[in-house]
Short mmCIF file of C-alpha atoms in Angstrom, two decimals:
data_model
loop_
_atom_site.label_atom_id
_atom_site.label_comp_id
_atom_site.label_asym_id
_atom_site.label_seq_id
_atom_site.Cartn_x
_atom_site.Cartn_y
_atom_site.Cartn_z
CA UNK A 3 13.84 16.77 89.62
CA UNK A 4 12.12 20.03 89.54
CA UNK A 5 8.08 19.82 90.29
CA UNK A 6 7.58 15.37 89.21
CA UNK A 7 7.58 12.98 91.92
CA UNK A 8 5.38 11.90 94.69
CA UNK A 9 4.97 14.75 97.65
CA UNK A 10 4.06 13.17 101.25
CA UNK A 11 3.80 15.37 104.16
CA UNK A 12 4.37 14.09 107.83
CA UNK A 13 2.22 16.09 109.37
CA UNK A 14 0.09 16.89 112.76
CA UNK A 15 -3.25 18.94 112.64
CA UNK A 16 -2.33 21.13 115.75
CA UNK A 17 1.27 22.14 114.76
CA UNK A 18 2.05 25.51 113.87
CA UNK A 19 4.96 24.28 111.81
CA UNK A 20 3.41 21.48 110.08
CA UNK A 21 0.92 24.00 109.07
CA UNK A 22 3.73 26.24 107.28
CA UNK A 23 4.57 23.39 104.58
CA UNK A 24 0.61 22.90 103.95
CA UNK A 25 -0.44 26.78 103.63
CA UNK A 26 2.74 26.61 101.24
CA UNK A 27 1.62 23.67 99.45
CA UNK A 28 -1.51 24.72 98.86
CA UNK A 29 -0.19 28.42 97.49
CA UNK A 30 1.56 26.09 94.86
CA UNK A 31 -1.68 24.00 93.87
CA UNK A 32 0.54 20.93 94.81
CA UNK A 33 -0.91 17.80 94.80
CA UNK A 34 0.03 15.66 98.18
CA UNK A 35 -0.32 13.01 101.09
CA UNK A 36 -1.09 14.07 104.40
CA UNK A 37 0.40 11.33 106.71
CA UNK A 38 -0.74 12.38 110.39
CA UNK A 39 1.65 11.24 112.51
CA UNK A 40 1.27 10.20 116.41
CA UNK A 41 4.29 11.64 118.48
CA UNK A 42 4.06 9.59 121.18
CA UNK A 43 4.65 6.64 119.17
CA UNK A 44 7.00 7.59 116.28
CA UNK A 45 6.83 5.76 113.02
CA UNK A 46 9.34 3.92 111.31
CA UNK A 47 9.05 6.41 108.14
CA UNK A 48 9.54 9.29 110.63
CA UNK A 49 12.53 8.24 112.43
CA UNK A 50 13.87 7.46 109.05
CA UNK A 51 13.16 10.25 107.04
CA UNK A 52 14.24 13.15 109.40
CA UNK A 53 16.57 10.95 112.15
CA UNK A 54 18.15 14.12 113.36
CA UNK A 55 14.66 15.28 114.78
CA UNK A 56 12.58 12.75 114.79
CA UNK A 57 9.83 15.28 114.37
CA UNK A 58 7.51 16.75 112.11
CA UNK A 59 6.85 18.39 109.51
CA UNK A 60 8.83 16.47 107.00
CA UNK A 61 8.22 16.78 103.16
CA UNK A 62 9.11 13.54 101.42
CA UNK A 63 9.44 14.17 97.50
CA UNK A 64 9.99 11.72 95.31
CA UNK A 65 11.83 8.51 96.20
CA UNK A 66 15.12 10.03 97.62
CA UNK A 67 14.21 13.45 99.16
CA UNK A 68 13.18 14.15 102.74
CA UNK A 69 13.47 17.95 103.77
CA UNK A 70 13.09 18.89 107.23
CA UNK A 71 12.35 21.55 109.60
CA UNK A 72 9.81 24.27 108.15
CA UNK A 73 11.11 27.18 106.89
CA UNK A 74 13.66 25.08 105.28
CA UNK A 75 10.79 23.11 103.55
CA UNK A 76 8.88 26.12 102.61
CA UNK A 77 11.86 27.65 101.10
CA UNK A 78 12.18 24.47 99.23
CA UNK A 79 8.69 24.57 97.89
CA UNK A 80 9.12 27.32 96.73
CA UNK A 81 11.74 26.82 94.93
CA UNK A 82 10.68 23.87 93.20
CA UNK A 83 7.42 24.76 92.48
CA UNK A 84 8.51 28.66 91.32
CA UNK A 85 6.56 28.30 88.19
CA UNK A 86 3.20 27.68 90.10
CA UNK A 87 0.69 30.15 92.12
CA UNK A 88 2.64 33.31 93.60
CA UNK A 89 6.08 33.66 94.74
CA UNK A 90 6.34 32.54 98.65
CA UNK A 91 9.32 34.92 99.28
CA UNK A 92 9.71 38.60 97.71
CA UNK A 93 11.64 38.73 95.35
CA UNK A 94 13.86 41.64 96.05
CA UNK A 95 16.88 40.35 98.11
CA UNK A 96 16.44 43.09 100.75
CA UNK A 97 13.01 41.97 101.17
CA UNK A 98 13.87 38.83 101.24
CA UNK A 99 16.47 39.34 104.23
CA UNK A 100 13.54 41.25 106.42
CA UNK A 101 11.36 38.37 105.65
CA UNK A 102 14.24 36.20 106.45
CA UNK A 103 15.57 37.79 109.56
CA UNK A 104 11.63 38.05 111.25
CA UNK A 105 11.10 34.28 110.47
CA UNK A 106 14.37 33.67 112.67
CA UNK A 107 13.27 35.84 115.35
CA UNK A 108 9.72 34.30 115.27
CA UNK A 109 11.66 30.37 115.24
CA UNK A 110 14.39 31.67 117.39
CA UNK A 111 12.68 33.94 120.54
CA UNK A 112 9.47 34.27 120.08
CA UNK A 113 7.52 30.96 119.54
CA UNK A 114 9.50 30.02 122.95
CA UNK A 115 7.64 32.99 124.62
CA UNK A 116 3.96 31.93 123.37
CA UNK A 117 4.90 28.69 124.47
CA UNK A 118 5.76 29.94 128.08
CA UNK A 119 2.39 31.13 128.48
CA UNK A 120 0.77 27.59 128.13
CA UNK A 121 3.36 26.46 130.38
CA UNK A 122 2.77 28.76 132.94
CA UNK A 123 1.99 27.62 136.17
CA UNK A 124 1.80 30.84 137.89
CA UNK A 125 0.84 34.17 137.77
CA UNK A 126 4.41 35.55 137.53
CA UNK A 127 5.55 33.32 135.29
CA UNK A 128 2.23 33.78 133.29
CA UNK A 129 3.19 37.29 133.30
CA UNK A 130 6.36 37.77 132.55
CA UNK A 131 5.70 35.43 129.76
CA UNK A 132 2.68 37.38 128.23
CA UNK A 133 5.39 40.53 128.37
CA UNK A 134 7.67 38.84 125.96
CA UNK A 135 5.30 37.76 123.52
CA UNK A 136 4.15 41.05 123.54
CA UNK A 137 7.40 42.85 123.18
CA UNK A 138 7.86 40.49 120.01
CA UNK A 139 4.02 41.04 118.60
CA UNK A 140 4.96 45.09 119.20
CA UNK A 141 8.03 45.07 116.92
CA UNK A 142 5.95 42.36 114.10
CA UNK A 143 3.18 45.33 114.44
CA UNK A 144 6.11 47.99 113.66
CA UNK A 145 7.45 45.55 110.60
CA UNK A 146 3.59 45.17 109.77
CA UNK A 147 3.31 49.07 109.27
CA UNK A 148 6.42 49.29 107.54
CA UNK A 149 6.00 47.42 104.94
CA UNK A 150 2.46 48.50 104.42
CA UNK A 151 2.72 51.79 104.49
CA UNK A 152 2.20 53.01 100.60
CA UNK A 153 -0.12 50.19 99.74
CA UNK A 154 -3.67 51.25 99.40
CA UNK A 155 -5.34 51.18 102.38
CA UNK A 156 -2.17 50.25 104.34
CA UNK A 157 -3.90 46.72 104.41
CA UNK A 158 -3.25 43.60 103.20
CA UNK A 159 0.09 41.05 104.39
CA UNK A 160 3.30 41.62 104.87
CA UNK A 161 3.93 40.10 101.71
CA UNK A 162 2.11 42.44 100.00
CA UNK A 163 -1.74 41.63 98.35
CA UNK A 164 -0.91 38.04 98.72
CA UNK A 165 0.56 35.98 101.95
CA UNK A 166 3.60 35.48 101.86
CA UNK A 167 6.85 33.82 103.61
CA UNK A 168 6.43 36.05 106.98
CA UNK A 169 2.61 35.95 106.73
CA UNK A 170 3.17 32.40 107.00
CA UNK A 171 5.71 32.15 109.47
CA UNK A 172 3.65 34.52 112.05
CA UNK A 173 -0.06 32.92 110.90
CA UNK A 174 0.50 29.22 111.47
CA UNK A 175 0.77 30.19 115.28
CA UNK A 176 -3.30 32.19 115.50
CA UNK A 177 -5.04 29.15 116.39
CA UNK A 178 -2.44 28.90 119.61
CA UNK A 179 -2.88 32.39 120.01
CA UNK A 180 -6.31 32.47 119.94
CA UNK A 181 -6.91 29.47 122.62
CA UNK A 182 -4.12 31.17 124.92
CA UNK A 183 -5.93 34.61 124.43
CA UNK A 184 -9.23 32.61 125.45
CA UNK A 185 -8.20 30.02 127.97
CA UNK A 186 -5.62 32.46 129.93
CA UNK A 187 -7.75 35.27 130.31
CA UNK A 188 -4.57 37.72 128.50
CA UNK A 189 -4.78 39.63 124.92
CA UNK A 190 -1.94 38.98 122.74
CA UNK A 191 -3.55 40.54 119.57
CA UNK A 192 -6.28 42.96 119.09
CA UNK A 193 -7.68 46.28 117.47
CA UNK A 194 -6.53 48.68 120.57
CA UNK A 195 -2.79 47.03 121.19
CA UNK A 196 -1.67 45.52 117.87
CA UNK A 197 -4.36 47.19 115.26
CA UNK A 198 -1.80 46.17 111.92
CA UNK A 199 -1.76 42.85 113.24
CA UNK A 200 -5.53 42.28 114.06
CA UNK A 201 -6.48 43.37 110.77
CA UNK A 202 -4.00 41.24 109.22
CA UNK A 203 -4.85 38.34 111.22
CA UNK A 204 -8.95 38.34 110.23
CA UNK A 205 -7.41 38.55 106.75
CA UNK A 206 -4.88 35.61 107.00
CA UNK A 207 -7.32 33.38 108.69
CA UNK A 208 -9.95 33.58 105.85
CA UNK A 209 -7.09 33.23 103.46
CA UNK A 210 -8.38 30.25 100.96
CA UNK A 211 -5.19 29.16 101.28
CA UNK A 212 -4.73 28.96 104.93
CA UNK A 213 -8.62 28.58 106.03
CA UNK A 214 -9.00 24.72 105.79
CA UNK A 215 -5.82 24.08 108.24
CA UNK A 216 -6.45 26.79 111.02
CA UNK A 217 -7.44 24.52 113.89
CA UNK A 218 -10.73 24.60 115.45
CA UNK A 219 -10.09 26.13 119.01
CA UNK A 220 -12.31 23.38 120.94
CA UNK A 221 -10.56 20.74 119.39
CA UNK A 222 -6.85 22.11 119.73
CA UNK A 223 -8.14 22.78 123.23
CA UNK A 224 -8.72 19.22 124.04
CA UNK A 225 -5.28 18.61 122.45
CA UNK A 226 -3.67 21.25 124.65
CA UNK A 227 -4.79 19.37 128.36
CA UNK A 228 -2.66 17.09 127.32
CA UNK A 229 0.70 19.40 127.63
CA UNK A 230 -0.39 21.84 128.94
CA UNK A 231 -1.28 21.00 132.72
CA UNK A 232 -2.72 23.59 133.92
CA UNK A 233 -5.71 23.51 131.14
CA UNK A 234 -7.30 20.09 132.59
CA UNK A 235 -8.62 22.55 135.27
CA UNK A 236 -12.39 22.28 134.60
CA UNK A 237 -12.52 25.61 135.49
CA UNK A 238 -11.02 26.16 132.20
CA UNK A 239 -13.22 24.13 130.07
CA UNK A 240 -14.49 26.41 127.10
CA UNK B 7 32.17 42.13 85.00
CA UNK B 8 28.90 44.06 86.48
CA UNK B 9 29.26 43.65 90.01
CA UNK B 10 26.91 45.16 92.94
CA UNK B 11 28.65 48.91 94.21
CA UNK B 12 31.34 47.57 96.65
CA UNK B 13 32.12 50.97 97.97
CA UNK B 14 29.15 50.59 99.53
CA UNK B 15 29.55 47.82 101.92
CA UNK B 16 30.33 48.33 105.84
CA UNK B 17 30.61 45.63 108.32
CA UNK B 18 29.47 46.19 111.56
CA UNK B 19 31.69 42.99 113.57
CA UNK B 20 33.83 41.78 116.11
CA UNK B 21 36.87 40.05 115.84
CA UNK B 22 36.65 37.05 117.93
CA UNK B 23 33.04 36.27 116.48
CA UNK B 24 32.20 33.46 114.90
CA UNK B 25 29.50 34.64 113.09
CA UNK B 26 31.03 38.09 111.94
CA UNK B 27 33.88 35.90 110.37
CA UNK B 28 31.41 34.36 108.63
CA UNK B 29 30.16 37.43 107.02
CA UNK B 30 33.92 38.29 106.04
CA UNK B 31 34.69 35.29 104.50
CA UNK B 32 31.56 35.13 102.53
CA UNK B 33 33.03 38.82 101.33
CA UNK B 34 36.07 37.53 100.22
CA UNK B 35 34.28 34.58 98.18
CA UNK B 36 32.28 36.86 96.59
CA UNK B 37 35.43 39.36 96.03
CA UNK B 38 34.11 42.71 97.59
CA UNK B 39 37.49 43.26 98.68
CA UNK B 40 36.89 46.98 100.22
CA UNK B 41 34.35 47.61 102.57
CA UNK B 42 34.28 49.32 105.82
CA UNK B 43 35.14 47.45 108.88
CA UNK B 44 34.06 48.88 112.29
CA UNK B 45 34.95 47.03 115.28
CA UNK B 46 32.67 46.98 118.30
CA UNK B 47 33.20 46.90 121.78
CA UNK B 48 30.91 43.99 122.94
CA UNK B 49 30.77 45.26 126.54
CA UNK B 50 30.15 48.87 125.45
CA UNK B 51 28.01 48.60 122.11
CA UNK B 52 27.79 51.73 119.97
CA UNK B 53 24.83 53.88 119.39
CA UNK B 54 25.03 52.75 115.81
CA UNK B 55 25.02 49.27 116.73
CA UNK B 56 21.54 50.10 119.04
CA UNK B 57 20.74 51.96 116.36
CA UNK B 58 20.88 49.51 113.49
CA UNK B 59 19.88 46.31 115.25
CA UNK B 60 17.72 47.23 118.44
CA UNK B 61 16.01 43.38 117.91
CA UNK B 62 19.03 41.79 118.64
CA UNK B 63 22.05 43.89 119.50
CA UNK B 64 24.38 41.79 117.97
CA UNK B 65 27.29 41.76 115.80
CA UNK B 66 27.41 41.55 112.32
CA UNK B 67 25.34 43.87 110.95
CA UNK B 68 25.66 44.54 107.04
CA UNK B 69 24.96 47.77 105.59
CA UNK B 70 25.07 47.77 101.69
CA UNK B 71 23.91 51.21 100.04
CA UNK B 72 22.32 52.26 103.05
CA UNK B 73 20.32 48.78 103.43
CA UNK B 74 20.77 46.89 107.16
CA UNK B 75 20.90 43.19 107.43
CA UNK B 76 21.16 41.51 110.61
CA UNK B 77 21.91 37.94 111.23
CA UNK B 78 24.43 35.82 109.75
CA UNK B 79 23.05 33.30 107.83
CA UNK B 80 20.23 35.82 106.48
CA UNK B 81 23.37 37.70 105.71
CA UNK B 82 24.75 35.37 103.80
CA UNK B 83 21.78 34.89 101.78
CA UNK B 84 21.47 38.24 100.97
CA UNK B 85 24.92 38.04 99.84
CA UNK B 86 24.33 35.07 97.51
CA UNK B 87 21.67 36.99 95.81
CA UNK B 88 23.06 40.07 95.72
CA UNK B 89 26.80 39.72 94.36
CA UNK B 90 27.10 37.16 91.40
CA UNK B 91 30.15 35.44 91.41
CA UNK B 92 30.90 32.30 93.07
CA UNK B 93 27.44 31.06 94.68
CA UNK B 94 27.45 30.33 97.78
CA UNK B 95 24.30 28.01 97.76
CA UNK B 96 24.67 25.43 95.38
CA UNK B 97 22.20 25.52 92.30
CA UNK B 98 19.64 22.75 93.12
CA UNK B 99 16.37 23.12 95.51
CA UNK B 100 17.64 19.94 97.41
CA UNK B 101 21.25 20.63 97.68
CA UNK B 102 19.82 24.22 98.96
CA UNK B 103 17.47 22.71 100.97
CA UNK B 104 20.11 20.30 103.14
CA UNK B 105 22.56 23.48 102.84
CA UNK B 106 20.12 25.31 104.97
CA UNK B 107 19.06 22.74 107.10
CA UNK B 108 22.65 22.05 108.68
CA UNK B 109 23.67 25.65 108.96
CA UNK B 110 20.15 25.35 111.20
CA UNK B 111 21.32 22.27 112.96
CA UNK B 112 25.13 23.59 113.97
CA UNK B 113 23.63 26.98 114.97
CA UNK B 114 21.10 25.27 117.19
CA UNK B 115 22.44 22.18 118.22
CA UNK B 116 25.95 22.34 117.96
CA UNK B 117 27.70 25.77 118.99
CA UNK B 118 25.53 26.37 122.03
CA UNK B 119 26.26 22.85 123.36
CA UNK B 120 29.70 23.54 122.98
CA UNK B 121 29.60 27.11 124.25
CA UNK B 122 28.29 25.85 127.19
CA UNK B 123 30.03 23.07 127.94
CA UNK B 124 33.28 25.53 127.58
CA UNK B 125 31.27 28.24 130.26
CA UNK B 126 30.10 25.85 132.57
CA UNK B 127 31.02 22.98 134.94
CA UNK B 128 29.85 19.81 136.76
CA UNK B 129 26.61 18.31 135.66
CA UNK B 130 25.89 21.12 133.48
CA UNK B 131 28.94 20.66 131.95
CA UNK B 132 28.84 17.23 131.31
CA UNK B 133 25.05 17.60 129.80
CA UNK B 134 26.21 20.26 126.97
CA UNK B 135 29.68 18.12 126.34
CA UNK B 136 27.54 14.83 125.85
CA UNK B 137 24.57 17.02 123.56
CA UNK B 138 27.42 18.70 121.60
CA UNK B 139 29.60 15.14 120.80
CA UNK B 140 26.02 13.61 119.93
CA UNK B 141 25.67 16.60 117.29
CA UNK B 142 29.37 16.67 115.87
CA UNK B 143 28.36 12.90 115.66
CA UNK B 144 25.37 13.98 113.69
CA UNK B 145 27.14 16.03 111.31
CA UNK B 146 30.07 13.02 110.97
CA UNK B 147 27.15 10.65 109.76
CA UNK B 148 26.06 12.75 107.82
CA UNK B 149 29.04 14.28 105.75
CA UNK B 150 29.50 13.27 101.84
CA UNK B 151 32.09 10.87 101.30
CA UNK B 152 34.39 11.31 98.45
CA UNK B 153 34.23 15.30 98.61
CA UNK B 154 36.67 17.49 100.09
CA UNK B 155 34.00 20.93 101.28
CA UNK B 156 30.18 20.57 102.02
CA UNK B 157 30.34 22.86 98.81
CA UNK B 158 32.01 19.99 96.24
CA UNK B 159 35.27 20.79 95.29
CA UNK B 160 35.14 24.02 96.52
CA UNK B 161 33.62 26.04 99.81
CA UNK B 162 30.79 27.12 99.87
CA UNK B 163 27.41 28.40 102.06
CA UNK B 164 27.79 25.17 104.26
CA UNK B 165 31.65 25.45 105.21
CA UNK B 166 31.59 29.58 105.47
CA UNK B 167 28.16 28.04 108.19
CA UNK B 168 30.12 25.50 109.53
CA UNK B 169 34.18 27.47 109.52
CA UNK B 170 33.87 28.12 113.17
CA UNK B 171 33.55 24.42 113.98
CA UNK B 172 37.34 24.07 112.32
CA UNK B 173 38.78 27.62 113.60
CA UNK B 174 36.32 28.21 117.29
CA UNK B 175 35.68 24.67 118.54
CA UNK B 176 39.09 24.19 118.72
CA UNK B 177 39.86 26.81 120.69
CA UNK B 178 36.87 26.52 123.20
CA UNK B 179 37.87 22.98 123.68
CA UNK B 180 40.95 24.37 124.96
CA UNK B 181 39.57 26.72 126.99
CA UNK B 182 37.10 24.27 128.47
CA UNK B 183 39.05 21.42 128.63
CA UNK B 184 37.19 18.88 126.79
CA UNK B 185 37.05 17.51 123.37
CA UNK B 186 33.96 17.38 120.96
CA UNK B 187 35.89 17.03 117.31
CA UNK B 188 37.91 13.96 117.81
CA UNK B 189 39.69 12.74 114.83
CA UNK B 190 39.29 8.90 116.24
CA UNK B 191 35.24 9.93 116.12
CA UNK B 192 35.01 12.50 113.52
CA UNK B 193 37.39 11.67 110.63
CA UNK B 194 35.58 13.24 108.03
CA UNK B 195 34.64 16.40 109.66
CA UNK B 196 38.59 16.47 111.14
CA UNK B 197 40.01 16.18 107.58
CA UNK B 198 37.45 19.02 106.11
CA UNK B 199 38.76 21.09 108.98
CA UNK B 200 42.22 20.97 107.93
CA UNK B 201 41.30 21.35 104.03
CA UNK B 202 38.77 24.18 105.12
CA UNK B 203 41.26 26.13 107.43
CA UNK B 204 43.86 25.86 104.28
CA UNK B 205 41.66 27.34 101.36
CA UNK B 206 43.36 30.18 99.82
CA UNK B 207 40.67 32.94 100.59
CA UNK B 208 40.19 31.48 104.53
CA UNK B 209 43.91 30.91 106.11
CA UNK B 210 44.87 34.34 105.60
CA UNK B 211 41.17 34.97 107.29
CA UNK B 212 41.38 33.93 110.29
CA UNK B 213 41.55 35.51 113.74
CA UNK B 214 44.81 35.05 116.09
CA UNK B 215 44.97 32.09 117.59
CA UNK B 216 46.41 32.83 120.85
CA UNK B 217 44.75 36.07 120.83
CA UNK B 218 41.53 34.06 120.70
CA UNK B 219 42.54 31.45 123.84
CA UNK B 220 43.00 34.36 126.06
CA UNK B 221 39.60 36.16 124.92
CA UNK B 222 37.74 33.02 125.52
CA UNK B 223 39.62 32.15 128.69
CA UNK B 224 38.94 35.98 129.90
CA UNK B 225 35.25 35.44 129.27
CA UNK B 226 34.54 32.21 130.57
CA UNK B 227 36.24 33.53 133.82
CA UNK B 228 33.67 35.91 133.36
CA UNK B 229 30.23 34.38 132.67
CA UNK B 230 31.48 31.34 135.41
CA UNK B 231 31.44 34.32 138.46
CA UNK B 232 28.04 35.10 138.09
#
C-alpha cells in the first residue's frame, strides 16, 4: 500500500523501544497517532493488534496492518517510507549485517544487562551487572571507532553524518542510562571510559529527530519507583 | 546470469546446528553450490572461530570475499541482498515485516522452550514444555491457510527460519520425551513439516537422523550433570 493509510503508534513515553518506531517516524516526516497505552490495564486495541505480546510498540497502518516488536517496525518504516528523509539502514549489505548483527546483540544480551542494574538489590549483583553492560558498551565503543574512523573528525553516528538503524537501536536506551548512571552512583558512559560513545551520545540526544522523545530524567525517575524497588528509597530521591 | 563470486564463500558451521543448516540451505536456494565448509569442534572452538566472532563464539559464521557475518538470520539477510536469485524475503514491506517478526518469535519463544524442556526435568521441565506448546500453538493460529510454505508456493526466508522446527524438534522431543508438534494440535504446521522436509533443495539437506538422537541424547546427559 506503499506510504497511504492511517499510521497509529501504541506507544509509552518511558520505553526505549517505543521510542525506536517514533525517532524512525519522525526521520521519515510521517504523519501519525500517538496512542499511550497503560500496561497495567491493557486495551482492547492492544491485545488485538499484537496478541502474541500484548505489548508495545505496535505500528498500526492502514486498516489491516499491525507490525510488532521494534526493529521489525523500524525496518518496516523504512521500507515503506524509502522515498522520504534519509535511509534508516546503510545501504551496503555488509553494512547492513554489522548494523544488523549489533541491534541483535543490543535486543538479545545487552538491554537484559542495563536492566539488571535497576533490578539490583545488592551490591554484588549491582556489580556484576554494571560489568556486563560495560563489557557490551566496550565492544559498541570498538564498532563506534570502526566505522568512524575515515570520516572527518572521526565524529558523527554510526550511521554515518546522519543517525541511523544502530544509532537508534543503542540511543533509545540514554535516558535509562542516564537515570541508572545518576540514581546508582556507577558510570556506564563517559569521556575517560567510552570517549566514541560520549561524544556520540551528546550528539544523538540533540538530534532534532530524537530530542522531543528523550525522557526527562525526573519524570522517568518517578516512573522507575514503580519497578524498580530499590529506587522508592528516599535516599535516592534526585 | 551475473551472480556474486561464489568461490568466495566459506562456512564456518556445525553439523548438528540448527542454525548453521539454516545458512546451508539458504546457499542452496540461492545456488552457490561451492563454498568452503569447515566443521568446528563445539567443545574445542578454533582460533579462527575466536578469531572471527569473539562477541558470540558461535557457529555459523559467513565469510564472503573476506567479509564476516555472524548470526543466522542477519546471515540470511545478507544473503538475500547479496545473491539475486530466488528471494528469500518476499517482495512487500508487510509480508517482510511478519517474515521477520516470526523468525523473532521461534528464535525467542519457541526453540529455547523446547531446548529446555529436552535438557531439563521436573518443574522446570514442565514450565518450558507448557511455554513451548503455547508458542507452537502461536505459530498454528497463525499459519496461512490454503498455502503449502510460509513462502507461497515455494520456501522461503520463513521456512529456511522455521526448518529446524520440522527436522530438530522432532528429534529433541525424542530425546526429551515429550511432544510439542502434535498433529491432533498443530495440523497445519505438521503438514508444512512434511512438505518442507520433502522440497527438492532440503531432503537431500538434512543432517542424519540417528546421528542427531545420539548427539542430542549425549548432550543432554551432559548439561543435566551439572
Amino acid at each position: 500500500m506503499a506510504g497511504g493509510g492511517e499510521v497509529k503508534l501504541l506507544g509509552l513515553w518511558a520505553s526505549p523501544y517505543v521510542m525506536r518506531v517514533q525517532i524512525a517516524l519522525s526521520i521519515k516526516s510521517v504523519s501519525h497517532q500517538v496512542l499511550e497505552q497503560n500496561l497495567e490495564e491493557k486495551s482492547q486495541l492492544l491485545i488485538q493488534s499484537n496478541p502474541v505480546y500484548k505489548r508495545v510498540p505496535v505500528l498500526i497502518h492502514g486498516d489491516n496492518i499491525s507490525i510488532c516488536e521494534s526493529p521489525v517496525i523500524v525496518q518496516y518504516i523504512d521500507e515503506v517510507w524509502s522515498s522520504s528523509g534519509p535511509a534508516i539502514l546503510p545501504s551496503d549489505p555488509y553494512d547492513r549485517a554489522i548494523a544488523r548483527f549489533w541491534a541483535a546483540y543490543l535486543n538479545d544480551k545487552w538491554a537484559a544487562s542495563l536492566r539488571a542494574i535497576a533490578a539490583a538489590d545488592n551490591e554484588e549483583a549491582k556489580e556484576a551487572a554494571v560489568e556486563k553492560a560495560a563489557e557490551g558498551l566496550a565492544l559498541l565503543e570498538g564498532e563506534f571507532t570502526r566505522s568512524s574512523c575515515g570520516r572527518h573528525n572521526g565524529k558523527g553516528f554510526f550511521g554515518g553524518d546522519c543517525i541511523g538503524y544502530l544509532d537508534i537501536m543503542l540511543g533509545c536506551f540514554l535516558g535509562w542510562v542516564r537515570l541508572i548512571e545518576k540514581l546508582d552512583l556507577v558510570v556506564l558512559v563517559d569521556e575517560s571510559t567510552t570517549p566514541g560513545l560520549a561524544g556520540w551520545a551528546e550528539r544523538f540526544c540533540s538530534d532534532p529527530a530524537v530530542r522531543d522523545f528523550m525522557p526527562e530524567t525526573g519524570k522517568l525517575a518517578e516512573y522507575a519507583k514503580k519497578f524498580f524497588p530499590k529506587y522508592k528509597n528516599p535516599k535516592m530521591l534526585l | 546470469m551475473a551472480m556474486a563470486d561464489q568461490t568466495n564463500v566459506k562456512l564456518l558451521g556445525m553439523w548438528a546446528s540448527p542454525f548453521v543448516r539454516r545458512v546451508q540451505w539458504a546457499l542452496s536456494l540461492k545456488g552457490v553450490i561451492s563454498y568452503d565448509y569447515v566443521e568446528e569442534d563445539i567443545l574445542n572452538k578454533s582460533s579462527l572461530l575466536l578469531e572471527l566472532n569473539p562477541v558470540h563464539q558461535k557457529v555459523p559464521v559467513l565469510i564472503h570475499d573476506g567479509k564476516v557475518i555472524c548470526e543466522s538470520l542477519v546471515i540470511l539477510e545478507y544473503m538475500d541482498e547479496t545473491w539475486k536469485g530466488i528471494p528469500l524475503l518476499p517482495h512487500d514491506p508487510h509480508g517482510r515485516a511478519m517474515a521477520r517478526f516470526w523468525a523473532r518469535f521461534s528464535d525467542e519463544k519457541l526453540e529455547p522452550n523446547a531446548w529446555t524442556a529436552m535438557c531439563s526435568e521436573g518443574e522446570e521441565k514442565e514450565g518450558a514444555l507448557k511455554r513451548a506448546i503455547e508458542a507452537a500453538s502461536k505459530i498454528e493460529e497463525q499459519l496461512i491457510k490454503g498455502r503449502r510454505f510460509f513462502g507461497g508456493d515455494d520456501i522461503g526466508y520463513l521456512d529456511v527460519a522455521m526448518g529446524w522446527v520440522a527436522c530438530w524438534l522432532p528429534v529433541w522431543e525424542e530425546v526429551g520425551a515429550m511432544s510439542i508438534v502434535d498433529p491432533a494440535r498443530h495440523p497445519r504446521i505438521t503438514s508444512w513439516a512434511g512438505d518442507f522436509l520433502s522440497h527438492p533443495l532440503i531432503r537431500t539437506n538434512l543432517p542424519p537422523k540417528d546421528e542427531m538422537v545420539d548427539y542430542f541424547h549425549g548432550k543432554r546427559k551432559r548439561i543435566m550433570a551439572h
